[in-house]
XYZ file of C-alpha atoms in Angstrom:
520
model
C 287.183 137.926 58.376
C 284.704 138.152 55.544
C 284.517 141.258 53.354
C 281.101 141.996 54.851
C 282.514 141.927 58.383
C 285.387 144.214 57.345
C 283.025 146.716 55.756
C 280.800 146.492 58.862
C 283.715 147.297 61.187
C 285.058 150.031 58.913
C 281.617 151.641 58.721
C 281.193 151.703 62.506
C 284.771 152.935 63.117
C 284.208 155.822 60.717
C 280.877 156.574 62.368
C 282.541 156.658 65.813
C 285.143 159.147 64.534
C 282.444 161.354 62.995
C 280.417 161.194 66.207
C 283.384 162.087 68.432
C 284.436 164.985 66.198
C 280.987 166.591 66.148
C 280.680 170.005 67.769
C 276.915 169.727 68.108
C 275.213 166.942 70.103
C 275.643 163.673 68.135
C 274.661 160.076 68.910
C 275.691 156.761 67.284
C 273.281 153.833 67.633
C 274.918 150.447 66.900
C 272.657 147.515 66.080
C 268.884 147.365 66.141
C 266.769 149.584 68.411
C 265.857 146.737 70.767
C 269.434 145.749 71.684
C 271.275 148.918 70.674
C 274.622 150.087 71.997
C 274.838 153.880 72.056
C 277.870 156.170 71.883
C 277.599 159.961 72.387
C 280.009 162.764 71.680
C 281.059 164.994 74.581
C 278.409 167.639 73.816
C 275.535 165.171 74.097
C 277.067 163.175 76.979
C 277.370 166.389 78.995
C 273.811 167.367 78.104
C 272.524 163.976 79.296
C 274.691 164.203 82.437
C 276.261 160.872 81.442
C 279.932 161.699 80.690
C 281.010 158.030 80.375
C 278.864 157.722 77.238
C 281.526 159.743 75.374
C 284.255 157.118 75.976
C 282.355 153.826 75.871
C 279.173 152.327 74.498
C 276.113 152.330 76.747
C 272.794 150.566 76.407
C 269.848 152.706 75.360
C 267.836 152.180 78.572
C 270.924 153.044 80.677
C 271.533 156.249 78.761
C 267.887 157.326 78.646
C 266.057 155.593 81.502
C 262.346 155.863 80.943
C 262.831 157.579 77.579
C 264.467 154.940 75.393
C 261.190 153.288 74.407
C 260.033 156.411 72.564
C 263.449 156.763 70.887
C 263.371 153.102 69.805
C 259.904 153.582 68.300
C 261.221 156.508 66.277
C 264.241 154.462 65.069
C 262.339 151.359 63.887
C 261.252 152.797 60.509
C 264.928 153.322 59.595
C 265.502 149.578 59.957
C 262.645 148.780 57.591
C 260.333 148.005 60.499
C 256.884 149.391 61.007
C 256.596 151.787 63.899
C 253.808 151.933 66.370
C 252.193 154.813 64.505
C 252.116 153.478 60.933
C 254.225 152.585 57.930
C 257.984 152.869 57.628
C 259.581 156.275 57.070
C 261.842 156.986 54.059
C 265.127 155.098 54.424
C 267.373 158.131 53.911
C 266.634 159.645 57.325
C 264.069 160.561 59.935
C 263.564 163.138 62.712
C 264.392 162.041 66.240
C 263.629 163.767 69.512
C 265.439 163.103 72.783
C 263.462 163.570 76.017
C 265.750 166.291 77.395
C 264.598 169.591 78.899
C 263.833 171.216 76.516
C 263.504 168.312 74.023
C 266.446 168.067 71.628
C 265.685 167.529 67.930
C 268.109 165.382 65.901
C 268.213 164.112 62.308
C 268.882 160.344 62.213
C 270.639 158.798 59.177
C 270.877 154.992 58.697
C 274.304 153.367 58.209
C 274.179 150.733 55.439
C 276.477 147.741 54.758
C 275.512 145.627 51.746
C 272.031 147.167 51.871
C 271.506 146.250 55.520
C 271.105 148.849 58.286
C 273.836 148.282 60.893
C 273.308 151.429 62.923
C 272.111 155.019 62.958
C 274.045 158.302 63.233
C 271.886 161.096 64.697
C 273.045 164.725 64.779
C 271.270 167.665 66.370
C 269.544 169.883 63.857
C 270.530 173.529 63.735
C 267.247 174.631 65.297
C 267.512 171.981 67.996
C 271.139 172.819 68.786
C 270.400 176.538 68.963
C 267.364 175.983 71.187
C 269.383 173.736 73.504
C 272.272 176.203 73.621
C 269.872 179.044 74.386
C 268.271 177.035 77.201
C 271.693 176.160 78.616
C 272.715 179.811 78.517
C 269.473 180.867 80.196
C 270.018 178.306 82.933
C 273.591 179.518 83.449
C 272.485 183.143 83.564
C 269.789 182.262 86.099
C 272.307 180.335 88.220
C 274.846 183.175 88.079
C 272.191 185.785 88.843
C 270.932 183.784 91.823
C 274.480 183.377 93.140
C 275.159 187.069 92.680
C 271.898 187.970 94.399
C 272.823 185.810 97.394
C 276.256 187.441 97.537
C 274.834 190.948 97.309
C 272.243 190.221 99.987
C 274.925 188.911 102.330
C 277.433 191.652 101.511
C 274.785 194.336 101.828
C 273.821 193.117 105.298
C 277.322 192.457 106.600
C 278.854 195.696 105.287
C 276.068 197.860 106.640
C 276.184 196.397 110.166
C 279.336 198.229 111.403
C 278.179 201.503 109.828
C 274.851 201.098 111.582
C 276.508 200.532 114.958
C 278.824 203.528 114.486
C 275.929 205.792 113.521
C 273.936 204.832 116.627
C 276.950 205.220 118.939
C 277.710 208.605 117.380
C 274.158 209.799 117.947
C 274.354 208.760 121.605
C 277.801 210.360 121.946
C 276.595 213.641 120.438
C 273.859 213.820 123.077
C 276.349 213.095 125.879
C 278.853 215.818 124.870
C 276.320 218.645 124.545
C 277.832 221.786 126.024
C 281.414 220.756 125.208
C 282.192 222.782 122.069
C 285.407 220.964 121.203
C 283.893 217.483 121.598
C 280.806 218.541 119.649
C 283.005 219.808 116.788
C 284.943 216.530 116.747
C 281.705 214.534 116.735
C 280.523 216.621 113.800
C 283.672 215.857 111.798
C 283.248 212.164 112.604
C 279.651 212.371 111.398
C 280.794 213.902 108.097
C 283.343 211.121 107.580
C 280.741 208.454 108.347
C 278.241 210.052 105.998
C 280.765 209.958 103.147
C 281.445 206.268 103.815
C 277.732 205.444 104.003
C 277.032 207.276 100.756
C 279.773 205.420 98.912
C 278.688 202.048 100.311
C 275.024 202.651 99.501
C 275.784 203.865 95.979
C 278.062 200.919 95.169
C 275.532 198.417 96.510
C 272.717 200.158 94.628
C 274.624 199.930 91.340
C 275.567 196.294 91.945
C 271.974 195.389 92.784
C 270.610 197.162 89.704
C 273.209 195.508 87.460
C 272.336 192.111 88.929
C 268.726 192.593 87.834
C 267.319 191.848 91.291
C 265.371 195.111 91.597
C 261.792 194.965 90.320
C 259.598 198.009 89.819
C 256.335 198.117 91.805
C 254.182 200.010 89.299
C 251.205 201.900 90.695
C 249.444 205.252 90.237
C 251.708 208.043 91.508
C 250.649 211.619 92.206
C 253.522 213.539 90.627
C 252.532 216.958 91.990
C 252.373 215.545 95.522
C 255.691 213.721 95.210
C 257.531 216.695 93.686
C 256.147 219.124 96.271
C 257.340 216.803 99.034
C 260.810 216.499 97.467
C 261.047 220.272 97.122
C 260.348 220.702 100.833
C 262.968 218.045 101.587
C 265.715 219.805 99.600
C 264.796 223.433 100.282
C 266.933 223.672 103.486
C 270.003 222.428 101.570
C 269.454 225.009 98.840
C 268.933 227.845 101.331
C 272.093 226.834 103.190
C 274.049 227.590 99.985
C 272.132 230.812 99.375
C 270.166 229.300 96.487
C 266.470 229.693 95.758
C 264.527 226.492 95.081
C 261.337 227.155 93.129
C 258.592 224.704 92.151
C 256.333 224.919 89.094
C 253.438 222.437 89.285
C 250.643 223.797 87.078
C 248.072 221.068 87.699
C 247.344 217.709 89.247
C 249.444 215.064 87.509
C 249.330 211.272 87.798
C 251.575 208.625 86.250
C 252.067 204.890 86.644
C 255.483 204.130 88.071
C 257.342 202.953 91.152
C 257.106 205.900 93.586
C 260.246 204.891 95.487
C 262.470 204.405 92.437
C 261.111 207.447 90.606
C 261.644 209.479 93.764
C 265.276 208.331 93.860
C 265.796 209.587 90.310
C 264.469 213.059 91.145
C 266.362 213.116 94.451
C 269.659 212.450 92.679
C 268.937 215.147 90.099
C 268.043 217.700 92.790
C 271.107 216.795 94.869
C 273.361 217.231 91.820
C 271.735 220.554 90.904
C 272.319 221.963 94.392
C 275.848 220.533 94.624
C 277.049 222.072 91.339
C 275.267 225.425 91.575
C 277.106 228.209 93.368
C 274.708 231.113 92.775
C 271.263 231.644 91.351
C 268.684 228.949 91.907
C 267.025 225.639 91.115
C 263.661 225.081 89.424
C 261.740 221.836 89.813
C 259.054 221.816 87.157
C 256.418 219.639 85.534
C 254.975 220.053 82.053
C 252.902 218.182 79.489
C 254.511 217.110 76.241
C 253.190 214.753 73.560
C 250.725 213.102 75.902
C 253.379 212.500 78.596
C 254.722 214.257 81.689
C 258.210 215.762 81.804
C 259.778 216.233 85.226
C 262.450 218.914 84.797
C 265.239 220.071 87.102
C 266.801 223.389 86.006
C 269.915 224.910 87.579
C 272.196 227.904 87.047
C 275.364 225.932 87.715
C 278.595 225.267 85.855
C 276.956 223.761 82.805
C 278.212 220.792 80.810
C 280.196 220.903 77.537
C 278.356 219.294 74.610
C 281.028 216.607 74.172
C 280.602 215.537 77.813
C 276.807 215.065 77.891
C 277.099 211.287 77.524
C 280.044 210.565 79.833
C 278.445 212.294 82.834
C 276.329 209.153 83.270
C 279.446 206.969 83.672
C 280.534 205.764 87.107
C 282.855 208.065 89.087
C 282.841 210.712 86.350
C 282.804 214.263 87.703
C 283.607 217.242 85.512
C 284.395 219.713 88.308
C 285.995 217.455 90.916
C 289.370 216.247 89.565
C 290.778 215.946 93.096
C 288.039 213.442 94.026
C 286.843 215.491 97.006
C 284.149 213.247 98.574
C 282.306 216.263 99.990
C 281.494 217.233 96.385
C 279.834 213.945 95.525
C 280.992 210.525 94.416
C 280.208 210.565 90.716
C 277.689 207.738 91.102
C 274.393 209.624 91.279
C 273.845 209.911 87.525
C 275.045 206.337 86.976
C 272.239 205.201 89.303
C 269.793 207.560 87.551
C 270.578 205.997 84.172
C 269.986 202.466 85.463
C 266.751 203.424 87.197
C 265.465 205.205 84.095
C 265.952 202.012 82.074
C 264.222 199.952 84.764
C 261.210 202.312 84.828
C 261.161 202.979 81.050
C 261.462 206.672 81.925
C 263.941 208.258 79.469
C 266.406 210.867 80.713
C 267.631 213.745 78.561
C 269.859 216.693 79.341
C 270.469 220.089 77.781
C 273.213 222.420 78.944
C 275.368 225.418 78.137
C 278.782 225.842 79.737
C 278.690 228.537 82.366
C 274.924 228.998 82.056
C 273.409 225.926 83.684
C 271.673 222.664 82.801
C 268.248 221.062 82.647
C 267.689 217.347 83.270
C 264.318 215.924 82.256
C 262.605 212.633 83.060
C 259.718 211.586 80.793
C 256.948 209.402 82.252
C 253.558 208.228 81.027
C 250.485 210.303 81.704
C 247.375 208.762 83.245
C 243.959 210.149 82.409
C 240.380 209.433 83.413
C 239.610 206.946 86.169
C 243.222 205.856 86.595
C 244.255 209.434 87.321
C 241.485 209.720 89.904
C 242.823 206.721 91.846
C 243.504 207.024 95.540
C 246.875 208.784 95.267
C 248.101 210.905 98.185
C 247.831 214.668 97.938
C 250.740 217.029 98.403
C 249.243 218.235 101.646
C 249.064 214.704 102.991
C 252.676 214.006 102.114
C 253.924 217.276 103.517
C 252.001 216.919 106.783
C 254.184 214.683 108.916
C 252.525 215.767 112.154
C 254.054 217.422 115.191
C 256.797 215.757 117.183
C 255.484 213.109 119.552
C 257.271 212.321 122.853
C 258.387 208.704 123.199
C 258.722 208.637 127.003
C 257.623 205.298 128.435
C 257.065 203.652 125.036
C 257.704 199.890 125.478
C 259.737 198.354 122.653
C 261.031 194.830 122.028
C 264.448 195.169 120.321
C 265.952 192.141 118.551
C 269.355 192.096 116.824
C 272.107 189.464 116.864
C 274.875 192.029 116.306
C 275.939 193.131 119.790
C 277.300 196.493 118.585
C 274.119 197.395 116.715
C 271.966 196.213 119.636
C 273.934 198.336 122.098
C 273.650 201.357 119.812
C 269.893 200.912 119.440
C 269.414 200.619 123.199
C 271.475 203.751 123.873
C 269.430 205.689 121.315
C 266.081 204.484 122.683
C 267.219 205.247 126.223
C 268.033 208.837 125.234
C 264.436 209.177 123.972
C 262.978 207.930 127.250
C 261.749 204.598 125.838
C 261.366 201.488 127.965
C 262.714 198.385 126.244
C 263.555 194.716 126.482
C 266.169 193.226 124.183
C 267.136 189.880 122.682
C 269.566 188.449 120.131
C 267.723 185.229 119.223
C 264.320 183.567 119.505
C 265.062 181.925 122.871
C 265.974 185.304 124.365
C 262.865 186.843 122.814
C 260.607 184.549 124.843
C 262.614 185.247 127.994
C 262.454 188.997 127.386
C 258.685 189.222 126.853
C 257.917 186.761 129.670
C 258.222 189.533 132.236
C 255.971 191.997 130.388
C 252.487 192.625 131.767
C 251.118 193.248 128.301
C 252.250 193.420 124.667
C 255.038 195.842 123.759
C 254.022 199.013 121.938
C 256.300 198.085 119.031
C 258.689 195.387 117.807
C 262.026 196.563 116.412
C 263.905 193.646 114.840
C 266.730 192.899 112.443
C 265.676 190.825 109.432
C 268.544 188.320 109.492
C 268.945 186.465 112.772
C 271.001 183.379 113.755
C 270.194 180.068 112.083
C 267.094 179.921 109.930
C 265.180 182.433 112.063
C 264.183 185.772 110.527
C 262.733 188.953 111.948
C 259.404 187.936 110.411
C 259.431 184.811 112.596
C 259.938 186.989 115.679
C 257.051 189.257 114.673
C 254.699 186.339 114.007
C 255.518 184.525 117.256
C 255.238 187.603 119.487
C 251.980 188.703 117.876
C 250.593 185.194 118.317
C 251.787 185.072 121.922
C 249.983 188.291 122.878
C 247.115 187.789 120.384
C 247.610 191.352 119.198
C 248.636 192.988 115.911
C 251.687 194.709 117.389
C 253.268 197.375 115.113
C 256.622 196.137 113.806
C 259.684 197.828 112.311
C 262.184 195.698 110.388
C 265.813 196.794 110.094
C 267.619 195.376 107.089
C 270.575 195.909 104.817
C 268.964 193.822 102.071
C 267.012 195.066 99.066
C 265.512 191.789 97.833
C 261.920 192.436 96.650
C 260.751 189.130 98.157
C 261.599 190.331 101.656
C 259.931 193.689 101.099
C 256.729 192.044 99.852
C 256.701 189.600 102.765
C 257.056 192.487 105.194
C 254.288 194.471 103.504
C 251.911 191.519 103.902
C 252.529 191.732 107.647
C 252.061 195.501 107.738
C 255.684 196.100 108.769
C 257.710 199.252 108.250
C 261.177 198.855 106.722
C 264.246 200.893 107.632
C 267.336 200.193 105.555
C 270.734 200.105 107.186
C 272.670 202.150 107.879
C 269.674 204.132 109.122
C 269.781 207.568 110.696
C 268.313 207.712 114.222
C 265.991 210.484 113.063
C 264.335 208.071 110.611
C 263.756 205.565 113.398
C 262.286 208.230 115.647
C 259.845 209.351 112.949
C 258.565 205.781 112.534
C 258.200 205.292 116.291
C 256.380 208.630 116.574
C 253.950 207.429 113.902
C 253.415 204.204 115.846
C 252.674 206.150 119.016
C 250.424 208.631 117.242
C 248.468 206.268 114.956
C 249.133 202.803 116.360
C 250.576 201.609 113.045
C 253.967 201.507 111.366
C 253.843 202.852 107.816
C 255.377 200.552 105.196
């Protein structure tokens, strides 16, 4: 073998070792660009989804089908050839870009033997490697988030189903044992146990969903005075039951831009905590201006919080006054949810407290002025006025749920209210059920997830089309995916999240009977 051949082989062997040892994507091109053999290290072979290229030479067109022509054009100047775009580049190196997604930038260096180029060693530049790594990480995060979202959606639905069935059966049982003091007391204890289980399940799923990043805020003008007045009326019976006075201080009309549901959950958790940990005195729900913003404040005369514990109270399952983990005194998850929601809404939470004197929790939100503040936001009177109770006797309802226990519980509950109903567990049974009706049902009550690829939205669309009427619809779901909520809102559906309380269902059906629509 001639000295030139030996140097040629030694050069390529060394280049192969350098290529294989590289921790960033590296490529060795052997021979000229037209007939090149290409070897990749594991990082680049994995990136190109061509793992065999790390253990044997591949042709350029095989490794980069449809993209090798552009790479060959970029390599030609290194061989002393003129490229398609002009004169040769400097012989000491040239930039090279692989048609990956996103494109990967490499620096190509010619390999010389006796002044002749025998190949090219191309290594990813730092910027290119970092960009590719960042894209790979983003793709992995997106894949993991999507998988987690699917798991949470399934777990949320499947875990809530038995609780939903038990709650409906319990409501029917409570009606049946009226007049039997002992049975009524036992049913009450069962209700308390179920409530504790539902609260824990809902809180854990809420935290998991917020951590997964699948909750998106629906920002819109929110009338704070109306919302806070409504929440005060909601919690006043609980305060009075403990002998506490719940006062409200709303000096003026106040409007912010936020998600009314999520912001309401923050204030609800703060009010619930204030009532739970206050034994005497009272609660004040207030609103004040500060530095061009609104501060929603919840004051209590409870136990107070030591200064060194003000941060840890927002940790999961942390309760200062419940070392025995009594579930009737809360779960220690309310403030953990508050912290996550405050980050999501960009609504900072702060707390001040004195041991034995009480605490004040404050939520700071933006303040809208001018035309935005005059937007069509509901008044406190409108929110507080829920209307008188409406009888449901004779109301015709199509009920659809594939879970036999939940379906039975729903039918028992509707029967106790005097409703007339037809039921189904799938689309075929839906058509059979409505076939005997003389006219459209007054309302459709359907689960969101049904067998196969059918959803509750499909049931609503088909039945409405069949009767050529915009029938009010109520969707029962254990899911919290924003896509489903938006799709339901486009159809004008009301949503009830499992496990629902029968009283919530009755209020929606009363609204349907009174107004002919189901509020979203």
